Coordinates of N, CA and C in Angstrom, one line a residue:
X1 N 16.4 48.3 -7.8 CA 15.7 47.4 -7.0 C 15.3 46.1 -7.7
X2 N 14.8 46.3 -9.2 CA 14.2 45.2 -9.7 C 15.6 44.3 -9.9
X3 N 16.4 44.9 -10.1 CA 17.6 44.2 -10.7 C 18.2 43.4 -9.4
X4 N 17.8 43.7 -7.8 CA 18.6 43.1 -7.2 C 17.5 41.7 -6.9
X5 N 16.5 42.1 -7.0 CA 15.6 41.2 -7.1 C 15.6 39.8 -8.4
X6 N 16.3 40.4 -9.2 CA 16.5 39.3 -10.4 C 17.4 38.6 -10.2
X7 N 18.4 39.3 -9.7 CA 19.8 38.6 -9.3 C 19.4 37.7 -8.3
X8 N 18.7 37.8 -7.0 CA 18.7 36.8 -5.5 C 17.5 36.0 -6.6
X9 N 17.1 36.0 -7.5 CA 16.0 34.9 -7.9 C 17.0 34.1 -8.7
X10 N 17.5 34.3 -9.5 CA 19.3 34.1 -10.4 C 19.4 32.5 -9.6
X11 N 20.3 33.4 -8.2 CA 21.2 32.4 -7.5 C 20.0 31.5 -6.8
X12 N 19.1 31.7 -6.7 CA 17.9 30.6 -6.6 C 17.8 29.4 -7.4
X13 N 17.4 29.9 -8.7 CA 17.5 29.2 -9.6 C 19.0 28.4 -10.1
X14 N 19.7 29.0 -9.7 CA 21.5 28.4 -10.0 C 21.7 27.2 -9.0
X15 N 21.0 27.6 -7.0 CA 21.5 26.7 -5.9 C 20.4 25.6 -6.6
X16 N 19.1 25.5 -6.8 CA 18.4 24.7 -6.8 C 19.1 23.4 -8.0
X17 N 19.3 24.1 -9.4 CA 19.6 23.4 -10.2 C 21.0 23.0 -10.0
X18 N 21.9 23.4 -9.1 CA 22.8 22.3 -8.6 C 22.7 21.4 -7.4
X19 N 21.7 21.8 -6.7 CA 21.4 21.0 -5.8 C 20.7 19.2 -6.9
X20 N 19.7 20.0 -7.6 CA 19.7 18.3 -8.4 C 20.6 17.6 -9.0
X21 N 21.4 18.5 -9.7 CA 22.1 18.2 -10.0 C 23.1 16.7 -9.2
X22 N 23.5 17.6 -8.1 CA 24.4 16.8 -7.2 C 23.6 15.5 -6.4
X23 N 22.4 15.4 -6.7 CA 21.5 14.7 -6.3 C 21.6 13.3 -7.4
X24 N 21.4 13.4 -8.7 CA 21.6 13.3 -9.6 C 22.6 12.1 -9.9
X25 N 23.5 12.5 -9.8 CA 25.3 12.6 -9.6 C 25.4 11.1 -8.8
X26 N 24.5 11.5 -7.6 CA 25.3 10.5 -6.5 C 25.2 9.1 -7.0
X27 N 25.3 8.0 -6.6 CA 25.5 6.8 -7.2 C 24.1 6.3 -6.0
X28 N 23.4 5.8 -6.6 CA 22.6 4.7 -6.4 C 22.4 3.4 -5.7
X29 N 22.2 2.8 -4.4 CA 22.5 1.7 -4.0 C 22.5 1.0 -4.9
X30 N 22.4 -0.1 -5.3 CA 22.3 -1.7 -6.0 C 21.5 -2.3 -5.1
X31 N 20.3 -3.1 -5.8 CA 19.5 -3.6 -5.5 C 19.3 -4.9 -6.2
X32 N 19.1 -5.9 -5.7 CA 18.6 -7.3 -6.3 C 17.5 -8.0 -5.7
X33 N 16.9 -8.6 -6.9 CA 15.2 -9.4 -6.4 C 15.4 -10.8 -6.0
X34 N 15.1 -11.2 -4.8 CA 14.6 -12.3 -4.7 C 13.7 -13.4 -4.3
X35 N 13.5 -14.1 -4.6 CA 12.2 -15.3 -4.3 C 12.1 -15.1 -3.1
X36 N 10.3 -14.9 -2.8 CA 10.4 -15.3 -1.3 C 9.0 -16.0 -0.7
X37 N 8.5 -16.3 0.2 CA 7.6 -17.1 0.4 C 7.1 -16.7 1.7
X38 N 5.2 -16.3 1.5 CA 5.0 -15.9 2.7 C 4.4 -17.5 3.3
X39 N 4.7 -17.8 4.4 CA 3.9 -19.3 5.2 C 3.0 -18.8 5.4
X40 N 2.6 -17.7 5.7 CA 0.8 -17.4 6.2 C 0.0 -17.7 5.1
X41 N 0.4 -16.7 3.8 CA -0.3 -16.4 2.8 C -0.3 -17.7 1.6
X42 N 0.6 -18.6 2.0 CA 1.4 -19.5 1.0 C 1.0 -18.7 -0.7
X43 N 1.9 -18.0 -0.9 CA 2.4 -17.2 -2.2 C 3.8 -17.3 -1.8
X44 N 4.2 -17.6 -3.4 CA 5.9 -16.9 -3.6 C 5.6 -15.9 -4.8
X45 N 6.6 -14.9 -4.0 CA 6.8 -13.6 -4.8 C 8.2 -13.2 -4.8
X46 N 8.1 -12.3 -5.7 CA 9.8 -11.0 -5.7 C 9.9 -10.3 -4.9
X47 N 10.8 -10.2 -4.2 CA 10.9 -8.6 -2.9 C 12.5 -8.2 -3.5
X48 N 12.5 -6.8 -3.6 CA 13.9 -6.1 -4.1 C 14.6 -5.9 -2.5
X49 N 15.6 -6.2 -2.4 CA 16.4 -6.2 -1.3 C 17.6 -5.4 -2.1
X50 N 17.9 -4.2 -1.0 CA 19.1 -3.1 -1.3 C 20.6 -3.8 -0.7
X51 N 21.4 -3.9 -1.4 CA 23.3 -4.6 -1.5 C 23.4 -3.8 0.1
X52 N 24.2 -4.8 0.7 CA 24.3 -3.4 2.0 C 23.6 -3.5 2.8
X53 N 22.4 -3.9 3.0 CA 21.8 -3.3 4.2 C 21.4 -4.6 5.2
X54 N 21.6 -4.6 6.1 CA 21.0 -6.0 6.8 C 19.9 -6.7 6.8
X55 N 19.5 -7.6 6.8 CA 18.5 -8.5 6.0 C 17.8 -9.1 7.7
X56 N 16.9 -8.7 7.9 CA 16.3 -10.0 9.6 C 15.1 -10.6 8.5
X57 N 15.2 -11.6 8.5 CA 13.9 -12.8 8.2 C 12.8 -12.8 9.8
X58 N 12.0 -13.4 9.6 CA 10.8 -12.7 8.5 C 10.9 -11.7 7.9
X59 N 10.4 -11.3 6.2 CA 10.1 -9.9 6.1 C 9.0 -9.8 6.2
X60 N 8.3 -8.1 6.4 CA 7.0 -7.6 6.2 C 6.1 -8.4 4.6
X61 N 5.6 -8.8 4.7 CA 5.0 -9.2 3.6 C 3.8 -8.6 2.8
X62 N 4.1 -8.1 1.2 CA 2.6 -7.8 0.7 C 1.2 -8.2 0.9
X63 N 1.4 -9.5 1.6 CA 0.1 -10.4 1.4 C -0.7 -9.9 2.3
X64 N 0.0 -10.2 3.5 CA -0.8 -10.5 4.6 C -0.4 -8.7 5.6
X65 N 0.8 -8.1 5.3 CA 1.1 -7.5 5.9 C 2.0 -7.7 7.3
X66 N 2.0 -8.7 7.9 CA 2.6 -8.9 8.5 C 4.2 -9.7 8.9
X67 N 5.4 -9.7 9.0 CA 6.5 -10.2 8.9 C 6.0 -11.8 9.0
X68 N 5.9 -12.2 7.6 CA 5.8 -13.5 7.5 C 6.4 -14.4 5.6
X69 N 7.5 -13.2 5.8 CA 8.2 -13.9 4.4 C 9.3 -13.8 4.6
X70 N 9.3 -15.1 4.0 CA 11.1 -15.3 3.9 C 11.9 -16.1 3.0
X71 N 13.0 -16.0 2.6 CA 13.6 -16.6 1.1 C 13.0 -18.2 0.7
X72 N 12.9 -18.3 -0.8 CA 12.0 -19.9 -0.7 C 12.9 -20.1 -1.6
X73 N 13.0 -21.4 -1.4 CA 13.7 -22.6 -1.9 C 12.6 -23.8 -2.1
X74 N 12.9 -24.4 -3.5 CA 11.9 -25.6 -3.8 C 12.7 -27.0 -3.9
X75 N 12.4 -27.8 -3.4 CA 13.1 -29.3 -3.5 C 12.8 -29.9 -5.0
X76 N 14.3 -30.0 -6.0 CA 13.8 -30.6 -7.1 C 13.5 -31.9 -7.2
X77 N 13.5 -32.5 -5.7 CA 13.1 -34.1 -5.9 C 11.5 -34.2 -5.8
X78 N 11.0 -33.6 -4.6 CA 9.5 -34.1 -4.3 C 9.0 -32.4 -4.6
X79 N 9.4 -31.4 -5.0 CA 8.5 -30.3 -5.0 C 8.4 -29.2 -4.3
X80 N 8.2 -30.0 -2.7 CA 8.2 -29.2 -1.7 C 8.9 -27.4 -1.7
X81 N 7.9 -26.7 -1.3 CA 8.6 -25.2 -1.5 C 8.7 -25.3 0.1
X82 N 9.6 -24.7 0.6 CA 9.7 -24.2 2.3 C 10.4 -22.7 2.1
X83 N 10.3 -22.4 3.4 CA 11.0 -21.2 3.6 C 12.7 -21.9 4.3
X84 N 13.8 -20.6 3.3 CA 14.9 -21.2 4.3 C 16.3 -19.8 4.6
X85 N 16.0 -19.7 6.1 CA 16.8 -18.7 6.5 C 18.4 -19.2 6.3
X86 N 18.8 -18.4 5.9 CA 20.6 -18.8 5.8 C 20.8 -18.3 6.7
X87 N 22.6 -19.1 7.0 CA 23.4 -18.6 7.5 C 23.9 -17.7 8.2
X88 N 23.4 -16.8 9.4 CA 24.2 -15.5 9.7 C 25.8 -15.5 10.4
X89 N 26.7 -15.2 9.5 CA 28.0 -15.0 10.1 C 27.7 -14.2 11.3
X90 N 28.7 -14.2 12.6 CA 28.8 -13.2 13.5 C 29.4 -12.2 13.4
X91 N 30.7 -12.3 12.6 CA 31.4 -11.1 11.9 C 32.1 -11.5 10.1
X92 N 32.0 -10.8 9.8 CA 32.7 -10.7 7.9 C 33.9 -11.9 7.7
X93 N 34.4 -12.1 9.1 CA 35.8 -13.1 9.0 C 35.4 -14.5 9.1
X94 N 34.2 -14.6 9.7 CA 33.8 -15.9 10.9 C 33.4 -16.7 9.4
X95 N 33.6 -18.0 9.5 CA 33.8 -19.1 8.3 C 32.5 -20.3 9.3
X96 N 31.6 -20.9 8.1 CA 30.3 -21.2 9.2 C 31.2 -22.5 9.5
X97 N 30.4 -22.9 10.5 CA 30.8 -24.4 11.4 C 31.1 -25.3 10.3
X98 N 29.9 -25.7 9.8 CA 30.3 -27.0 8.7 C 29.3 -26.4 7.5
X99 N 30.0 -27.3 6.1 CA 29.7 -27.0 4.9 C 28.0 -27.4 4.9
X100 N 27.2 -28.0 5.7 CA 25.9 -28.3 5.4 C 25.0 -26.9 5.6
X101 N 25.8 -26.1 6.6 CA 24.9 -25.1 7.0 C 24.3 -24.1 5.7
X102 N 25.2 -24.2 5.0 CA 25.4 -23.2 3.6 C 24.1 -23.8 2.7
X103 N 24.4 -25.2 2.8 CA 23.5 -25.8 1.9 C 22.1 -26.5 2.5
X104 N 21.1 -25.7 1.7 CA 19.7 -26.1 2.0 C 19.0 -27.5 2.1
X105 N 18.5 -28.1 2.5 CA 18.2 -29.8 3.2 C 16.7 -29.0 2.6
X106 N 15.9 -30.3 1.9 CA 14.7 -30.1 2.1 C 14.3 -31.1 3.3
X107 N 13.4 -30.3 3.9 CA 12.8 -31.2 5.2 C 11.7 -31.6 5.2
X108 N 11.0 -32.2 3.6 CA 10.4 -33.5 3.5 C 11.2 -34.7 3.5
X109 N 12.1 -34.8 2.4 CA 12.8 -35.9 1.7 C 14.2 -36.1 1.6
X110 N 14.7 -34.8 2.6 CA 16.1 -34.6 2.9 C 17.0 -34.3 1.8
X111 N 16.6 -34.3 0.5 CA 17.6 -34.0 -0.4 C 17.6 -32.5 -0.4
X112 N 19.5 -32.8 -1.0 CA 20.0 -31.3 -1.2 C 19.9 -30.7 -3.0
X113 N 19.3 -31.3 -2.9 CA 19.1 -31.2 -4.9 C 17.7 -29.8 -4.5
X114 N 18.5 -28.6 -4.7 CA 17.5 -27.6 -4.2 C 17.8 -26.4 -5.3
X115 N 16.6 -25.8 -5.8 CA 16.6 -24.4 -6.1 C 15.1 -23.2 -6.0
X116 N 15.5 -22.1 -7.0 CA 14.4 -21.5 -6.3 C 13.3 -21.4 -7.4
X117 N 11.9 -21.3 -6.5 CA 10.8 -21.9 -7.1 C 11.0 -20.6 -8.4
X118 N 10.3 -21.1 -9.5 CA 10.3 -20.0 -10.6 C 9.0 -19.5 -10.3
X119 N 8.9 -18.0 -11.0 CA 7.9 -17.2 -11.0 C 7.7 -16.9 -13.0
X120 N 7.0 -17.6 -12.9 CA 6.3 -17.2 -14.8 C 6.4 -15.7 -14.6
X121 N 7.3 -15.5 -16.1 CA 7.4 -14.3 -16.8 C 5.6 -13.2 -16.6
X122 N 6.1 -12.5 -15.9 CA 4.4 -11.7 -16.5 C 3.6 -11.9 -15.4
X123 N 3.9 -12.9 -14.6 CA 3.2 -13.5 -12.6 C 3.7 -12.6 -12.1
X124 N 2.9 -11.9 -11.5 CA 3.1 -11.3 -9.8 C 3.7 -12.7 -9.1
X125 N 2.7 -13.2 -8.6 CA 3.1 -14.3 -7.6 C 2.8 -15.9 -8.1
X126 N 2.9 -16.7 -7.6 CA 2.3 -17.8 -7.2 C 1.9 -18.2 -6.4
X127 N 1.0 -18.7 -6.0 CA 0.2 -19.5 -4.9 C 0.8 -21.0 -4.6
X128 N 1.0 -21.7 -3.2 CA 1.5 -23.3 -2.7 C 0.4 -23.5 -2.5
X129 N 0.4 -24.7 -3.0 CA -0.9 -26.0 -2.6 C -0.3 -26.7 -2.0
X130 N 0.6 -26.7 -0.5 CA 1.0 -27.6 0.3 C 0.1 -27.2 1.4
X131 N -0.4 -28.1 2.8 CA -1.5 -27.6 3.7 C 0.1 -26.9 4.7
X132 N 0.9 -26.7 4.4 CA 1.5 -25.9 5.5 C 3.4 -25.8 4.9
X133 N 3.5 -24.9 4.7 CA 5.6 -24.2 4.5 C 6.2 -24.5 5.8
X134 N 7.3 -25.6 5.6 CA 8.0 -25.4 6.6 C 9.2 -24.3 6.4
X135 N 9.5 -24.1 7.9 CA 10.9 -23.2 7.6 C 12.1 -23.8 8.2
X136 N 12.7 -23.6 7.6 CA 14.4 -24.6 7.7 C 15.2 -23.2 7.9
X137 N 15.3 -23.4 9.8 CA 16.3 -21.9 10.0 C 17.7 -22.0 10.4
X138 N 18.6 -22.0 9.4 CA 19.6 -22.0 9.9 C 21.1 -20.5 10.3
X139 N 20.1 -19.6 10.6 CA 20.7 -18.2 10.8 C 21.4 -18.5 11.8
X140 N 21.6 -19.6 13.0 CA 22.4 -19.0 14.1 C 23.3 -21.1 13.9
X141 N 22.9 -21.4 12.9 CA 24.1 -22.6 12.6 C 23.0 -23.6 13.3
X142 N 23.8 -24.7 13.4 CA 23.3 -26.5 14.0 C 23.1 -26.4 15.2
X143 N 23.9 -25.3 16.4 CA 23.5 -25.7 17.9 C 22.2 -25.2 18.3

């Protein structure tokens, strides 16, 4: 009796430890961080976005809690941080209307001389001293 009892604990201990195993094993999505800007809260921060998965702007935001962040981009002429929704293709083949849509406009000063605001080494976040983020949405193109 004791012995059959050692054995069904055995194969317990055998399914469990290949169960992690195989858990283990599997591959990982990919993940990458990027800038983002809540307009309620005016902070830019990091959010980790998973490869693969579909992305709706606004996101849920640490700050405020509520879907009010979205990718930030800073104008290197006048400063200006905004929020700016890209692009959404309709399908994987569809090529956008025209080359502007790709490329971010700041909508103070109109220039395309754009990148994204930095976050100091060791910062959670940063805080905007602008009285208001615009958002430049170009998810469904110019019409």
């Amino acid at each position: 009796m004791k012995q059959k009892v050692g054995m069904v604990v055995l194969v317990i201990i055998i399914l469990a430890a290949l169960g992690f195993i195989v858990k283990q094993a599997m591959p990982k999505k990919p993940t990458y961080g990027i800038n983002m800007v809540d307009v309620k809260a005016k902070k830019v921060f990091q959010q980790t976005i998973t490869v693969g998965e579909t992305t709706n702007y606004p996101l849920n935001s640490p700050y405020t809690g509520e879907n009010t962040a979205y990718p930030a981009d800073q104008c290197m002429k006048c400063g200006t941080i905004f929020a700016y929704i890209p692009y959404t293709p309709k399908s994987p083949t569809e090529e956008p209307p025209s080359p502007e849509i790709m490329m971010p406009k700041c909508p103070k000063c109109g220039s395309f001389e754009i990148t994204v605001p930095e976050i100091p080494q060791g910062v959670k976040e940063i805080d905007v001293n602008q009285d208001e983020i615009p958002i430049v949405d170009m998810s469904k193109g110019t019409e």
